mmCIF file with all atom_site columns, C-alpha atoms in Angstrom:
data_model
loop_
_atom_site.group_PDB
_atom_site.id
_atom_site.type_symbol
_atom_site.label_atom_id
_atom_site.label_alt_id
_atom_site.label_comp_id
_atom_site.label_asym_id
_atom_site.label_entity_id
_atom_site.label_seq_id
_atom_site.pdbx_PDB_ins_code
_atom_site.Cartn_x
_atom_site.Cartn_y
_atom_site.Cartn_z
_atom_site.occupancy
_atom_site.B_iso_or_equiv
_atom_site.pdbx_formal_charge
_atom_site.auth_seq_id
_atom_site.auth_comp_id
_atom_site.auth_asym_id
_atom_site.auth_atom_id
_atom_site.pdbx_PDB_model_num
ATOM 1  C CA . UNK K 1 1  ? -3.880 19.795  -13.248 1.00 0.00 ? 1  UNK K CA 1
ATOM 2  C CA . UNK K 1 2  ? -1.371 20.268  -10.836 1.00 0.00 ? 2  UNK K CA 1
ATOM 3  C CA . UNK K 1 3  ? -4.299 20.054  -8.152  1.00 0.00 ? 3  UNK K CA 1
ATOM 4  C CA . UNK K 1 4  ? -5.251 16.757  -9.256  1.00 0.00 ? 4  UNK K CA 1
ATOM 5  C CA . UNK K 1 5  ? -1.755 15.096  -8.724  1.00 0.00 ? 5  UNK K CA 1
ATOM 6  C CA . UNK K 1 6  ? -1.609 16.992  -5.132  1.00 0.00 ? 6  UNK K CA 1
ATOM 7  C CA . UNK K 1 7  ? -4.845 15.523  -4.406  1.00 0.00 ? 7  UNK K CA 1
ATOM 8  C CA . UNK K 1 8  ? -3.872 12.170  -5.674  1.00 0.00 ? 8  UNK K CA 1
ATOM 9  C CA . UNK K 1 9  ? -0.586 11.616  -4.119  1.00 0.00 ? 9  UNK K CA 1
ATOM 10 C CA . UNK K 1 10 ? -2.097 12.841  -0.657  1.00 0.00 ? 10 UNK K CA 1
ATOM 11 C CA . UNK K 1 11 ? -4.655 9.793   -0.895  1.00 0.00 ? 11 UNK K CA 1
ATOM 12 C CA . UNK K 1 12 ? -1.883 7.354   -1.203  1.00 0.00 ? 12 UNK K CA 1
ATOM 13 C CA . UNK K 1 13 ? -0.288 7.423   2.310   1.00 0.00 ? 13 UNK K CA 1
ATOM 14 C CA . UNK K 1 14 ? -3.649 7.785   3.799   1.00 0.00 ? 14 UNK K CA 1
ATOM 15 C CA . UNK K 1 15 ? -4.838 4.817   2.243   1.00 0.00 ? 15 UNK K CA 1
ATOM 16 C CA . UNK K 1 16 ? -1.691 2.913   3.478   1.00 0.00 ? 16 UNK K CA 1
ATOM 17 C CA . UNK K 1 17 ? -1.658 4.434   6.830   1.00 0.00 ? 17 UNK K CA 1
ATOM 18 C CA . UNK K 1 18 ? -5.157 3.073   7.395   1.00 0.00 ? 18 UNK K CA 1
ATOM 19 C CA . UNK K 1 19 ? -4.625 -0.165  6.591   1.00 0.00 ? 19 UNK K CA 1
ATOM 20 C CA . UNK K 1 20 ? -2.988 -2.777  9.461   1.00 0.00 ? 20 UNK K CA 1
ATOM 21 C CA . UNK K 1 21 ? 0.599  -2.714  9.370   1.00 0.00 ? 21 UNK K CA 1
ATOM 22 C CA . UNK K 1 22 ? 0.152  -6.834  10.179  1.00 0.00 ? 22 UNK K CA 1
ATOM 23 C CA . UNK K 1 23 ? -1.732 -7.263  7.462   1.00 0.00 ? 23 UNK K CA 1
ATOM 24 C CA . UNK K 1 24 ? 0.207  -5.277  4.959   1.00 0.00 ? 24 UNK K CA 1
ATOM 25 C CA . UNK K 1 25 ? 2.861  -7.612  5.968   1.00 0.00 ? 25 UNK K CA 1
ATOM 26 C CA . UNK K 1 26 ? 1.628  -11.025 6.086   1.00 0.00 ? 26 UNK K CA 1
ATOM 27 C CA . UNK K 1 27 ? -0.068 -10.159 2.448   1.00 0.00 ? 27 UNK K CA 1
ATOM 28 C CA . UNK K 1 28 ? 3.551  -9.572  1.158   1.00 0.00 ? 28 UNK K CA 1
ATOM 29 C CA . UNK K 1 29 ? 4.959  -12.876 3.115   1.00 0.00 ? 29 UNK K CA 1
ATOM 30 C CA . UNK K 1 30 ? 2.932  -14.776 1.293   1.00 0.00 ? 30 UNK K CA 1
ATOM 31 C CA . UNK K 1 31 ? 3.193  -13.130 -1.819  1.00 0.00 ? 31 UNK K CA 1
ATOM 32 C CA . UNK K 1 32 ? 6.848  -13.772 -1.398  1.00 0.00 ? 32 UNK K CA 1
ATOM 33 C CA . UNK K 1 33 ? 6.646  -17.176 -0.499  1.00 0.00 ? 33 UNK K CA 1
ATOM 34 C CA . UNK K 1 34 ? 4.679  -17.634 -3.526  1.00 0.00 ? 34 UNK K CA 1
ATOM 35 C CA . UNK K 1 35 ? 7.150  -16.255 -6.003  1.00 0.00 ? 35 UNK K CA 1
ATOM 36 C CA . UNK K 1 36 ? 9.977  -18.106 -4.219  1.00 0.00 ? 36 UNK K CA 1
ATOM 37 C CA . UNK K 1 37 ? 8.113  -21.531 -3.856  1.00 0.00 ? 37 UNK K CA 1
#
């Protein structure tokens, strides 16, 4: 199983590296702003 978790983990960066940095971060403003509102 320990190929499974290596697998797993590896998708995880990739899958934030290929998303827009601007959008990562205006999806967390406004989650902010909606806790603190």
């Amino acid at each position: 199983r320990i190929d499974d978790k290596q697998s797993s983990s590896s998708a995880e960066p990739i899958a934030f590296s290929a998303a827009p940095a601007g959008d990562l971060a205006a999806d967390e403003l406004q989650i902010l702003c909606h806790f603190l509102a």
